[in-house]
PDB file of N, CA and C in Angstrom:
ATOM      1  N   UNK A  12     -40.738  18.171  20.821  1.00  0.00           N
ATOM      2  CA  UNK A  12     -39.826  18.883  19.941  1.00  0.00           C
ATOM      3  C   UNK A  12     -38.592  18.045  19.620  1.00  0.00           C
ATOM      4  N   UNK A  13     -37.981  17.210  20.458  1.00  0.00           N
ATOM      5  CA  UNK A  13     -36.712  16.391  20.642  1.00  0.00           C
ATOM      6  C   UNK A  13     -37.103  15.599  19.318  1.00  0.00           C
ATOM      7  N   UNK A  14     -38.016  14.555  19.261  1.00  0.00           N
ATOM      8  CA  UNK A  14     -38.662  14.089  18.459  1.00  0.00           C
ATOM      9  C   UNK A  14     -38.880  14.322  16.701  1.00  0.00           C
ATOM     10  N   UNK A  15     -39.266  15.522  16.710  1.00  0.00           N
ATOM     11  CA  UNK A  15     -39.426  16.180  14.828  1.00  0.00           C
ATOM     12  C   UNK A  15     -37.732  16.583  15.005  1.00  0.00           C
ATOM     13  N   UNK A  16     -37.554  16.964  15.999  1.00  0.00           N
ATOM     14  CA  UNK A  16     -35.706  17.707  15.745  1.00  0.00           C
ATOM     15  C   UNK A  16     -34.878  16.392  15.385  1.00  0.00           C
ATOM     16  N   UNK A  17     -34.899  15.184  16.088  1.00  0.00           N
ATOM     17  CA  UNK A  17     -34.184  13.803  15.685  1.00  0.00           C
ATOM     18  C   UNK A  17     -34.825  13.325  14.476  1.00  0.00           C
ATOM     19  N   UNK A  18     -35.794  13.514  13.925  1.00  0.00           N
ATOM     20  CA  UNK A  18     -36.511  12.784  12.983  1.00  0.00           C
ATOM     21  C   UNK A  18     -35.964  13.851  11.331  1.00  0.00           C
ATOM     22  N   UNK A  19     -35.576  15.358  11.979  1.00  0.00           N
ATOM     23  CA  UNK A  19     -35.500  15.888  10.665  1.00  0.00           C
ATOM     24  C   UNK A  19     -33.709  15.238  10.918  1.00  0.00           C
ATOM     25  N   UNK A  20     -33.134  15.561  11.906  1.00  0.00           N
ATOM     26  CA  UNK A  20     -31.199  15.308  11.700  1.00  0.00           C
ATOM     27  C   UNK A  20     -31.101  14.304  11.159  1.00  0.00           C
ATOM     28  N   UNK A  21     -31.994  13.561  11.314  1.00  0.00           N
ATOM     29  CA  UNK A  21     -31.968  11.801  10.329  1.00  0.00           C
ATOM     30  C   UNK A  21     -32.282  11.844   9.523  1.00  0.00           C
ATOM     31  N   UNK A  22     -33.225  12.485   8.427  1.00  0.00           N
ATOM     32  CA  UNK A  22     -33.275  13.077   7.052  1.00  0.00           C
ATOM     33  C   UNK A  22     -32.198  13.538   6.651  1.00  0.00           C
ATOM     34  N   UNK A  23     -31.711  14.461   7.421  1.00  0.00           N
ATOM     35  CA  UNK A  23     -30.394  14.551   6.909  1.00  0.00           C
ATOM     36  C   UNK A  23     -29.388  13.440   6.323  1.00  0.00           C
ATOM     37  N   UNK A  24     -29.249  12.880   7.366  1.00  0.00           N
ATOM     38  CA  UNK A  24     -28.428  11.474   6.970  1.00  0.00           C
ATOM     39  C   UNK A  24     -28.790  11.240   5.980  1.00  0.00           C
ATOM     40  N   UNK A  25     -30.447  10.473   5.778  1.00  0.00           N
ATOM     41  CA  UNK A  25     -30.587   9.487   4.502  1.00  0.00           C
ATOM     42  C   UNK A  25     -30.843  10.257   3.382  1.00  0.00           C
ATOM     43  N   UNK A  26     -31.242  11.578   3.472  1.00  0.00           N
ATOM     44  CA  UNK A  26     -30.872  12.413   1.991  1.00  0.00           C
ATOM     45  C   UNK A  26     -29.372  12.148   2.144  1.00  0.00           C
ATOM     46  N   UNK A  27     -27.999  12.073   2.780  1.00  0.00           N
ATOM     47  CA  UNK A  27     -26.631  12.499   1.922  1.00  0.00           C
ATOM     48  C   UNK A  27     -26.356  11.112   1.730  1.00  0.00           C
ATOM     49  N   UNK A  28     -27.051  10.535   2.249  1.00  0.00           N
ATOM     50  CA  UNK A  28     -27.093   8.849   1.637  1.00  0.00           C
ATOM     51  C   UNK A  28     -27.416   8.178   0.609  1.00  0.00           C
ATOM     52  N   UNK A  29     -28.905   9.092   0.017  1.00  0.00           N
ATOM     53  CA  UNK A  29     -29.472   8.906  -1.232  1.00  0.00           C
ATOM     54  C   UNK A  29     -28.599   9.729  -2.195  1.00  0.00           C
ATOM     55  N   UNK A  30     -28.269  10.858  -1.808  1.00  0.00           N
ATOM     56  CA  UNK A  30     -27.000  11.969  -2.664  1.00  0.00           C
ATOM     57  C   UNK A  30     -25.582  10.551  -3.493  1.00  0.00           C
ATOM     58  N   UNK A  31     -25.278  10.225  -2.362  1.00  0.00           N
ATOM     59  CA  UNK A  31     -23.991   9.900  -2.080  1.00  0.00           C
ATOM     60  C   UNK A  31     -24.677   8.360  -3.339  1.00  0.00           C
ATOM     61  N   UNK A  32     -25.324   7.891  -3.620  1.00  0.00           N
ATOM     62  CA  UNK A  32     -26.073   6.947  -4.052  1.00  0.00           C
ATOM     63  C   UNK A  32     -26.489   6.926  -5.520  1.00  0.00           C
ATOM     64  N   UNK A  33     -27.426   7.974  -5.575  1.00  0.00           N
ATOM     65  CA  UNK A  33     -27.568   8.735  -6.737  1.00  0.00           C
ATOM     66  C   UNK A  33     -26.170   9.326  -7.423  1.00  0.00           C
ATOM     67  N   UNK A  34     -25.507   9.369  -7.026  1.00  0.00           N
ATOM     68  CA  UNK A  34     -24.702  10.087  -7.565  1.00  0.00           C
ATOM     69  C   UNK A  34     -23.457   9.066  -8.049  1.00  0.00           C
ATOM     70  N   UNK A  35     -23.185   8.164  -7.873  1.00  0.00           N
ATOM     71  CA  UNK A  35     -22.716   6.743  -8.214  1.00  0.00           C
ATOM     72  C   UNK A  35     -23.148   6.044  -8.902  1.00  0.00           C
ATOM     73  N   UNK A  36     -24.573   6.177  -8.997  1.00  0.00           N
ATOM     74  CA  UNK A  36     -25.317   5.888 -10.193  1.00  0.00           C
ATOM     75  C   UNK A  36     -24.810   6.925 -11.270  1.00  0.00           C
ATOM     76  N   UNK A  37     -24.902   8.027 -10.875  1.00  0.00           N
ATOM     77  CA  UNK A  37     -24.916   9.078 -12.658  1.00  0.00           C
ATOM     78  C   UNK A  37     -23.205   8.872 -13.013  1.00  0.00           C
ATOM     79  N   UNK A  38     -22.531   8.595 -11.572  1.00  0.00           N
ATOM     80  CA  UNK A  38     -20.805   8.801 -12.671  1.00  0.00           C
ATOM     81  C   UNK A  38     -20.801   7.046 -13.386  1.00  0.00           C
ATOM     82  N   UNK A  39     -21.505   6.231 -12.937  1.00  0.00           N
ATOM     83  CA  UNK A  39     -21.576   4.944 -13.787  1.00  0.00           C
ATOM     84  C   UNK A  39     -22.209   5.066 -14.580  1.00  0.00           C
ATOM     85  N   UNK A  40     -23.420   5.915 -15.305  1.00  0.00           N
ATOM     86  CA  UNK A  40     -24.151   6.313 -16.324  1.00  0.00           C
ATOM     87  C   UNK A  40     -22.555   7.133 -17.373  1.00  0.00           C
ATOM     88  N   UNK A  41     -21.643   7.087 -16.874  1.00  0.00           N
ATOM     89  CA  UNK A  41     -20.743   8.108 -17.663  1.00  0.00           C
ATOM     90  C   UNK A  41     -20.855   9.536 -17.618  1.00  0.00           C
ATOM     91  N   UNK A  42     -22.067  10.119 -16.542  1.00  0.00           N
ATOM     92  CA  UNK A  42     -21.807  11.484 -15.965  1.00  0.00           C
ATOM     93  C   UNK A  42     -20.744  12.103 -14.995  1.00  0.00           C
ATOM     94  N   UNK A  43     -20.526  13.099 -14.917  1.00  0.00           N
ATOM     95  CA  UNK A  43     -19.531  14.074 -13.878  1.00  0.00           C
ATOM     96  C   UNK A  43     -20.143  14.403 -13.295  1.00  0.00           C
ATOM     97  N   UNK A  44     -19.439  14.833 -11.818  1.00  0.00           N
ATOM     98  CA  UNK A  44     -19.794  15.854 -10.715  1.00  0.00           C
ATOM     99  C   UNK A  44     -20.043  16.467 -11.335  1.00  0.00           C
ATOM    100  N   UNK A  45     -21.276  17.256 -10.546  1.00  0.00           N
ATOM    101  CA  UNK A  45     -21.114  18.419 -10.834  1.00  0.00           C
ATOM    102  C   UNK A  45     -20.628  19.455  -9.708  1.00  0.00           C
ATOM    103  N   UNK A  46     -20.903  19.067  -8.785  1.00  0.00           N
ATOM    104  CA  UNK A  46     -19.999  20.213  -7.191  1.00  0.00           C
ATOM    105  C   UNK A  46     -18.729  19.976  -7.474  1.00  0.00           C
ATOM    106  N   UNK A  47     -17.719  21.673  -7.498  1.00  0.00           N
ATOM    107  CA  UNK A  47     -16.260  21.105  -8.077  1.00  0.00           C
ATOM    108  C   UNK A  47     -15.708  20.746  -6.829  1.00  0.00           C
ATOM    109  N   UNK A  48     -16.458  20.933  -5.446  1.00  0.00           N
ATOM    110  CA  UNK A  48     -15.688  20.324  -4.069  1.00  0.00           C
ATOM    111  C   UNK A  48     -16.002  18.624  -4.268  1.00  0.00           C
ATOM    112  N   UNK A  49     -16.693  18.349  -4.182  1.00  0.00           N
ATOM    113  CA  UNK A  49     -17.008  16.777  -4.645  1.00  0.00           C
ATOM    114  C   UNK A  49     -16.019  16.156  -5.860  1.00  0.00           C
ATOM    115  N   UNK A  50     -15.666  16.967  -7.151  1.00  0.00           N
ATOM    116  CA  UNK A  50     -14.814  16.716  -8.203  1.00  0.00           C
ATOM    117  C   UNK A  50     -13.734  16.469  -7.346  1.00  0.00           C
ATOM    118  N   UNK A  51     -13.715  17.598  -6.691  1.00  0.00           N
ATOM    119  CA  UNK A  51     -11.784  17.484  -6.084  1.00  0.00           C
ATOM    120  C   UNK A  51     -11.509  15.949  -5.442  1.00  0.00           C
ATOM    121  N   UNK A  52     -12.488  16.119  -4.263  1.00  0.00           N
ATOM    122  CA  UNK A  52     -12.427  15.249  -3.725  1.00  0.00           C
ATOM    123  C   UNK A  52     -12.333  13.546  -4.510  1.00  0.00           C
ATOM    124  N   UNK A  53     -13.314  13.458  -5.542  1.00  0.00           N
ATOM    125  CA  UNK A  53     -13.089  12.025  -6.284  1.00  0.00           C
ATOM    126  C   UNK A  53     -11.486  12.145  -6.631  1.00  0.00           C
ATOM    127  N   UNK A  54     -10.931  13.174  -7.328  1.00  0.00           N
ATOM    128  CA  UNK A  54      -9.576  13.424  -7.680  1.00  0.00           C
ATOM    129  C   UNK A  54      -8.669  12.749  -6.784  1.00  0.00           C
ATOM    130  N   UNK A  55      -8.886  13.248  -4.949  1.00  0.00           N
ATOM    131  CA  UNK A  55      -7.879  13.196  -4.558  1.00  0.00           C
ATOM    132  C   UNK A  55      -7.714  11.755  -3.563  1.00  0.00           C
ATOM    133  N   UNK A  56      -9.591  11.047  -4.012  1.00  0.00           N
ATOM    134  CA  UNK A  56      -9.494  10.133  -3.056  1.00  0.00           C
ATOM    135  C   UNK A  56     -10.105   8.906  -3.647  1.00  0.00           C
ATOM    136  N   UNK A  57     -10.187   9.204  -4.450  1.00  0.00           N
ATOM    137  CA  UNK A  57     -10.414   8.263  -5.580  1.00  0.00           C
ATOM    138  C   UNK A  57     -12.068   7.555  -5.360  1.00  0.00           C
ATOM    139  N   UNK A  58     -12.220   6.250  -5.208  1.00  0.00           N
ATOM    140  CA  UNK A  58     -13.137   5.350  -4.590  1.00  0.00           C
ATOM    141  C   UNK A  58     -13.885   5.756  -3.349  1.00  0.00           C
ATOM    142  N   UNK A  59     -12.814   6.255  -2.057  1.00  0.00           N
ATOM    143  CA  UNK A  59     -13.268   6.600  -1.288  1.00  0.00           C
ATOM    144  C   UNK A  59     -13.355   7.961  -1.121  1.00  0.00           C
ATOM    145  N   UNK A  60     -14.279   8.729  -2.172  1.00  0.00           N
ATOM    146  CA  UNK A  60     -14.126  10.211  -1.822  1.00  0.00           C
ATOM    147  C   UNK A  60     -16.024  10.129  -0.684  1.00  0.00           C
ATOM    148  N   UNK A  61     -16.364   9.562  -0.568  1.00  0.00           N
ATOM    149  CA  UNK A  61     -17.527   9.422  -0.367  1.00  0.00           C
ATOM    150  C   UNK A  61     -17.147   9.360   1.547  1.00  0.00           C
ATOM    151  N   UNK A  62     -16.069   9.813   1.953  1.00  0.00           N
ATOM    152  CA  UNK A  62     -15.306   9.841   3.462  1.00  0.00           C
ATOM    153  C   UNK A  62     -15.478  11.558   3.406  1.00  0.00           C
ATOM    154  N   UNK A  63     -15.010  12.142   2.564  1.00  0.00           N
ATOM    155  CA  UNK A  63     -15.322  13.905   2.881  1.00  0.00           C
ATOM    156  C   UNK A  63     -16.536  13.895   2.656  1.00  0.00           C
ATOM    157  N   UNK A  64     -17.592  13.515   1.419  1.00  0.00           N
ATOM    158  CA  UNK A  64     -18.674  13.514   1.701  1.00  0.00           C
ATOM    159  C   UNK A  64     -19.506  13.109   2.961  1.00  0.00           C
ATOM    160  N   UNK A  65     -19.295  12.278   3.578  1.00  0.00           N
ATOM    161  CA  UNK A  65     -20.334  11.478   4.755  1.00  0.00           C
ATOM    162  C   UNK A  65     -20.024  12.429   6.047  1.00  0.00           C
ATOM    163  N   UNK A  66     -18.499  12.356   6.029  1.00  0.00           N
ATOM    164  CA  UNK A  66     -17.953  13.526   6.703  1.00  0.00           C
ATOM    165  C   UNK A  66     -19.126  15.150   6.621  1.00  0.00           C
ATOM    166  N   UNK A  67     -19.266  16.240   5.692  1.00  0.00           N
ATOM    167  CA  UNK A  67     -19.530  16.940   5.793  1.00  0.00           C
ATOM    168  C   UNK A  67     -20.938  16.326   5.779  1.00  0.00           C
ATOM    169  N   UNK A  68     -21.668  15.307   5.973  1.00  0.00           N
ATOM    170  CA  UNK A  68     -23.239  15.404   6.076  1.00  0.00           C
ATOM    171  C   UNK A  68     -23.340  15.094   7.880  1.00  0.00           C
ATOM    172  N   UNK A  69     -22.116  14.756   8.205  1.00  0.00           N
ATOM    173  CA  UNK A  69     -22.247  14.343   9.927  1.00  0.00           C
ATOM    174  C   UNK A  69     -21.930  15.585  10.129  1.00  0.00           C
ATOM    175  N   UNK A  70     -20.983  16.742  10.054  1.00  0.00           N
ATOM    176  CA  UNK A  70     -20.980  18.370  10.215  1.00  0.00           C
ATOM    177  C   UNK A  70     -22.341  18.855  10.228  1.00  0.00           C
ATOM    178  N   UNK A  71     -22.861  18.815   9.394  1.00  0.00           N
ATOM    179  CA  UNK A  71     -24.074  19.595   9.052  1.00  0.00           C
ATOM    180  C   UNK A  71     -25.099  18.819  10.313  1.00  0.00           C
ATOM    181  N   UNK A  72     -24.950  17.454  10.593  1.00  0.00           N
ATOM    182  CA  UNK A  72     -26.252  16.954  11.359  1.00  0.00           C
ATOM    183  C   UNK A  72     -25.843  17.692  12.918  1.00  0.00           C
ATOM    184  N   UNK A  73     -24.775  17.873  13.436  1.00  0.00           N
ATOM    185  CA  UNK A  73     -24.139  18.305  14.402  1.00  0.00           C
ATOM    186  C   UNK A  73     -24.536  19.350  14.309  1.00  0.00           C
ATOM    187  N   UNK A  74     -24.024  20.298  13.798  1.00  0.00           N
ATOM    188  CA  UNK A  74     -24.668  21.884  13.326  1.00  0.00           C
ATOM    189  C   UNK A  74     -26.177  22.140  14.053  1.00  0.00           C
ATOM    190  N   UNK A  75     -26.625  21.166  13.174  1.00  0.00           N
ATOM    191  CA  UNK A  75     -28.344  21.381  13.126  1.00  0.00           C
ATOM    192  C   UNK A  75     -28.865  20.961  14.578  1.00  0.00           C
ATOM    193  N   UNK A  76     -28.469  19.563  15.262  1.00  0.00           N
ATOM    194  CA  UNK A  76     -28.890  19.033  15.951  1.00  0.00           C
ATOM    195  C   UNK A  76     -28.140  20.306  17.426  1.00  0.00           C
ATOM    196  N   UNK A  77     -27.669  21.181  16.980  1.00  0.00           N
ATOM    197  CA  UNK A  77     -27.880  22.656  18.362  1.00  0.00           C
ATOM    198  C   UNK A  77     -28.343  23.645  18.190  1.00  0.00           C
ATOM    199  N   UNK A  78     -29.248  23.641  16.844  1.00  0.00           N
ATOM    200  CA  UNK A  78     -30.335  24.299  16.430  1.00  0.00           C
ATOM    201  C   UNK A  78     -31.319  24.515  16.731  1.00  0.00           C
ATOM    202  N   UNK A  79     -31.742  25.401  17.688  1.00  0.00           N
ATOM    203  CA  UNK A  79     -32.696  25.961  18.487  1.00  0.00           C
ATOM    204  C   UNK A  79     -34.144  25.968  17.605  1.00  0.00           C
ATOM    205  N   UNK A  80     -34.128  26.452  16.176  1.00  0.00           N
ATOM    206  CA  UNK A  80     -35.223  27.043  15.393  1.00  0.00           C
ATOM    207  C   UNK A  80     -35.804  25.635  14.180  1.00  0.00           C
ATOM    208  N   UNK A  81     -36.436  24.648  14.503  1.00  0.00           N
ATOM    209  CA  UNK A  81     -37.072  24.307  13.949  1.00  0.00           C
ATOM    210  C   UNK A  81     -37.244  24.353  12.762  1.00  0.00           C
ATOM    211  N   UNK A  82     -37.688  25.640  12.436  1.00  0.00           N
ATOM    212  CA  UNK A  82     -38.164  25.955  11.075  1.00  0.00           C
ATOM    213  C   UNK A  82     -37.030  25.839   9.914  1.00  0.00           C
ATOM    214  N   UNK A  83     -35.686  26.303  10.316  1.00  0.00           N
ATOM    215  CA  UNK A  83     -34.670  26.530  10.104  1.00  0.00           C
ATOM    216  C   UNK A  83     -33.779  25.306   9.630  1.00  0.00           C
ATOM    217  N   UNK A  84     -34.008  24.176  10.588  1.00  0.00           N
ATOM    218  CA  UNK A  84     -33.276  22.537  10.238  1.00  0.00           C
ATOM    219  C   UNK A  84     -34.449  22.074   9.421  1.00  0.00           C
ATOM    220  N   UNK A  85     -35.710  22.395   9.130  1.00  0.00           N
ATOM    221  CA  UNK A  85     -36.466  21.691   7.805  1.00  0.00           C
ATOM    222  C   UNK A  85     -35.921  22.518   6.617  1.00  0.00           C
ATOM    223  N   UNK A  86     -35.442  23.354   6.745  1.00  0.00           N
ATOM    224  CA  UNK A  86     -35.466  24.161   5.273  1.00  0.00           C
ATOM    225  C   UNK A  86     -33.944  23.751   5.351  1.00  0.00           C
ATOM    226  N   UNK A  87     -33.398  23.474   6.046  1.00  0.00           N
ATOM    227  CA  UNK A  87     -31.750  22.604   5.718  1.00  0.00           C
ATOM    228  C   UNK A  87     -32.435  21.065   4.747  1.00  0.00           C
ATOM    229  N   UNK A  88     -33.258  20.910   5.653  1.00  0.00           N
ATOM    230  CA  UNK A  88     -33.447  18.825   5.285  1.00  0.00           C
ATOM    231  C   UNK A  88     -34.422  19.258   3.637  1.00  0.00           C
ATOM    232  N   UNK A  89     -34.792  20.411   3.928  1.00  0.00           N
ATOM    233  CA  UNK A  89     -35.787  20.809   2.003  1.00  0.00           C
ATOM    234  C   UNK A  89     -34.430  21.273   1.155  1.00  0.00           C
ATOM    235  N   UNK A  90     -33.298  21.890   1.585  1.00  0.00           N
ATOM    236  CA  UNK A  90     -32.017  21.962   0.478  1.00  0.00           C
ATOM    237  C   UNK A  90     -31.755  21.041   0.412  1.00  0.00           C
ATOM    238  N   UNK A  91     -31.377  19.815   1.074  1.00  0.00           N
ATOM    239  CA  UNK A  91     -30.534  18.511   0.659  1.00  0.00           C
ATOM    240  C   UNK A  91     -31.214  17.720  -0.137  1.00  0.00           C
ATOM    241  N   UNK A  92     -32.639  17.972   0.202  1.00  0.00           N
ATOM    242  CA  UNK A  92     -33.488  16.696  -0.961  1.00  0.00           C
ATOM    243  C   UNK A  92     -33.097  17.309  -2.333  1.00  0.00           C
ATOM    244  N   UNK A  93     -32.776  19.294  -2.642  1.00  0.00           N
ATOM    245  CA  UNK A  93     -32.525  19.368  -4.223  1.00  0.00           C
ATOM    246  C   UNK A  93     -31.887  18.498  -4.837  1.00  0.00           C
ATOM    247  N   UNK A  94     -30.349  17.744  -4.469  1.00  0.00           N
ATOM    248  CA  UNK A  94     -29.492  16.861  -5.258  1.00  0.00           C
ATOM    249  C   UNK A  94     -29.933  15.879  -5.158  1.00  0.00           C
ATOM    250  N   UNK A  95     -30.899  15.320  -4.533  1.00  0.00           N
ATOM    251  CA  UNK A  95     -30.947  13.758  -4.945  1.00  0.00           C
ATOM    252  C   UNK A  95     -32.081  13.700  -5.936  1.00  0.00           C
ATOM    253  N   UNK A  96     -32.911  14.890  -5.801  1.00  0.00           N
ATOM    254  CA  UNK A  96     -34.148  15.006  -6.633  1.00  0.00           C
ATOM    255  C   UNK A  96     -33.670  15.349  -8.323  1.00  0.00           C
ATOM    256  N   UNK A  97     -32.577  16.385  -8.245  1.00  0.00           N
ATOM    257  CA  UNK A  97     -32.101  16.781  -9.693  1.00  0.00           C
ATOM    258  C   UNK A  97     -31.247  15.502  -9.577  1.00  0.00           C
ATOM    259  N   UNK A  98     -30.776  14.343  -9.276  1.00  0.00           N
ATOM    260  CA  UNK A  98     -29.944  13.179  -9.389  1.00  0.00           C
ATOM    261  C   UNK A  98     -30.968  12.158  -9.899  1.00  0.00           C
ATOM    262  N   UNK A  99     -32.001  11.863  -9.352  1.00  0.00           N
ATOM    263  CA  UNK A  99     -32.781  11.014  -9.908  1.00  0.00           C
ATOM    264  C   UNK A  99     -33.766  11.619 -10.908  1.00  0.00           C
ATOM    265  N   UNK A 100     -34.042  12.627 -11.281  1.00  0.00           N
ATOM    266  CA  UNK A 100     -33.819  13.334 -12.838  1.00  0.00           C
ATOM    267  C   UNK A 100     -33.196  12.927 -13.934  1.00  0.00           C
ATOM    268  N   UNK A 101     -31.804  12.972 -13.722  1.00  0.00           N
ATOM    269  CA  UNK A 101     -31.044  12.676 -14.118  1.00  0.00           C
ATOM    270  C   UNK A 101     -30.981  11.620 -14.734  1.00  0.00           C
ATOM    271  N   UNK A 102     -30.645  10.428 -13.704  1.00  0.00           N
ATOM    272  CA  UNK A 102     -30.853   9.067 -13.834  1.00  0.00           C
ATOM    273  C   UNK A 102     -32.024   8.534 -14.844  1.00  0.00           C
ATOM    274  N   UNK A 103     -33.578   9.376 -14.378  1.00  0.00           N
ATOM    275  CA  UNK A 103     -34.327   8.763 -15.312  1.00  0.00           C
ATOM    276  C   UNK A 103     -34.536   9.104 -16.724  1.00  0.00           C
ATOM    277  N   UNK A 104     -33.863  10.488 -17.117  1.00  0.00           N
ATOM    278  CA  UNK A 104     -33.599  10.791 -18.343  1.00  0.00           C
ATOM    279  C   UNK A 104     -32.764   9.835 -18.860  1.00  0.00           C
ATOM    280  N   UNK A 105     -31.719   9.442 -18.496  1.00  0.00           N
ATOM    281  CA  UNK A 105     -30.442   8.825 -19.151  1.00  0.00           C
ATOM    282  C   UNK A 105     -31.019   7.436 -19.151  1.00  0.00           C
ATOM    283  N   UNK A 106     -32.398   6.799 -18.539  1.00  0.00           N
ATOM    284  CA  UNK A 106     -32.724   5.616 -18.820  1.00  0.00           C
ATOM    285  C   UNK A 106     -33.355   4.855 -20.023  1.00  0.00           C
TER     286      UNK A 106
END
């Protein structure tokens, strides 16, 4: 169990990695945030807003990783793939 439980908290990571990625790609395509917590944050931190981001994806791995229910931290690691999946959408439309 230790095993699929470390293997999904690390999905975690490299989905807010691919997020955090993808999404640097679309504001250099000349797109916007679209999360207005993410907006703020570019606002208030310019270059490095990607510190509250990494930040709240190490929250969430913490969270999860005292998560008793299995079932429960995959359907966390199946929400995070939505933004990188509608991000590289994105990306390949605008190509």
């Amino acid at each position: 169990m230790n095993c699929v439980k470390a293997s999904l908290v690390f999905a975690v990571l490299i989905l807010g990695c691919a997020d955090l990625l993808t999404t640097n790609k679309i504001l250099d395509l000349g797109f916007s945030e679209a999360n207005p917590f993410m907006q703020m944050a570019q606002a208030w931190f310019g270059v490095w807003w990607l510190i509250p981001k990494l930040g709240l994806t190490f929250i969430a791995m913490a969270l999860l990783w005292h998560s008793k229910n299995l079932f429960n931290i995959a359907m966390v690691v199946a929400f995070c793939s939505t933004p990188v999946i509608n991000n590289l959408l994105i990306i390949a439309g605008a190509s």
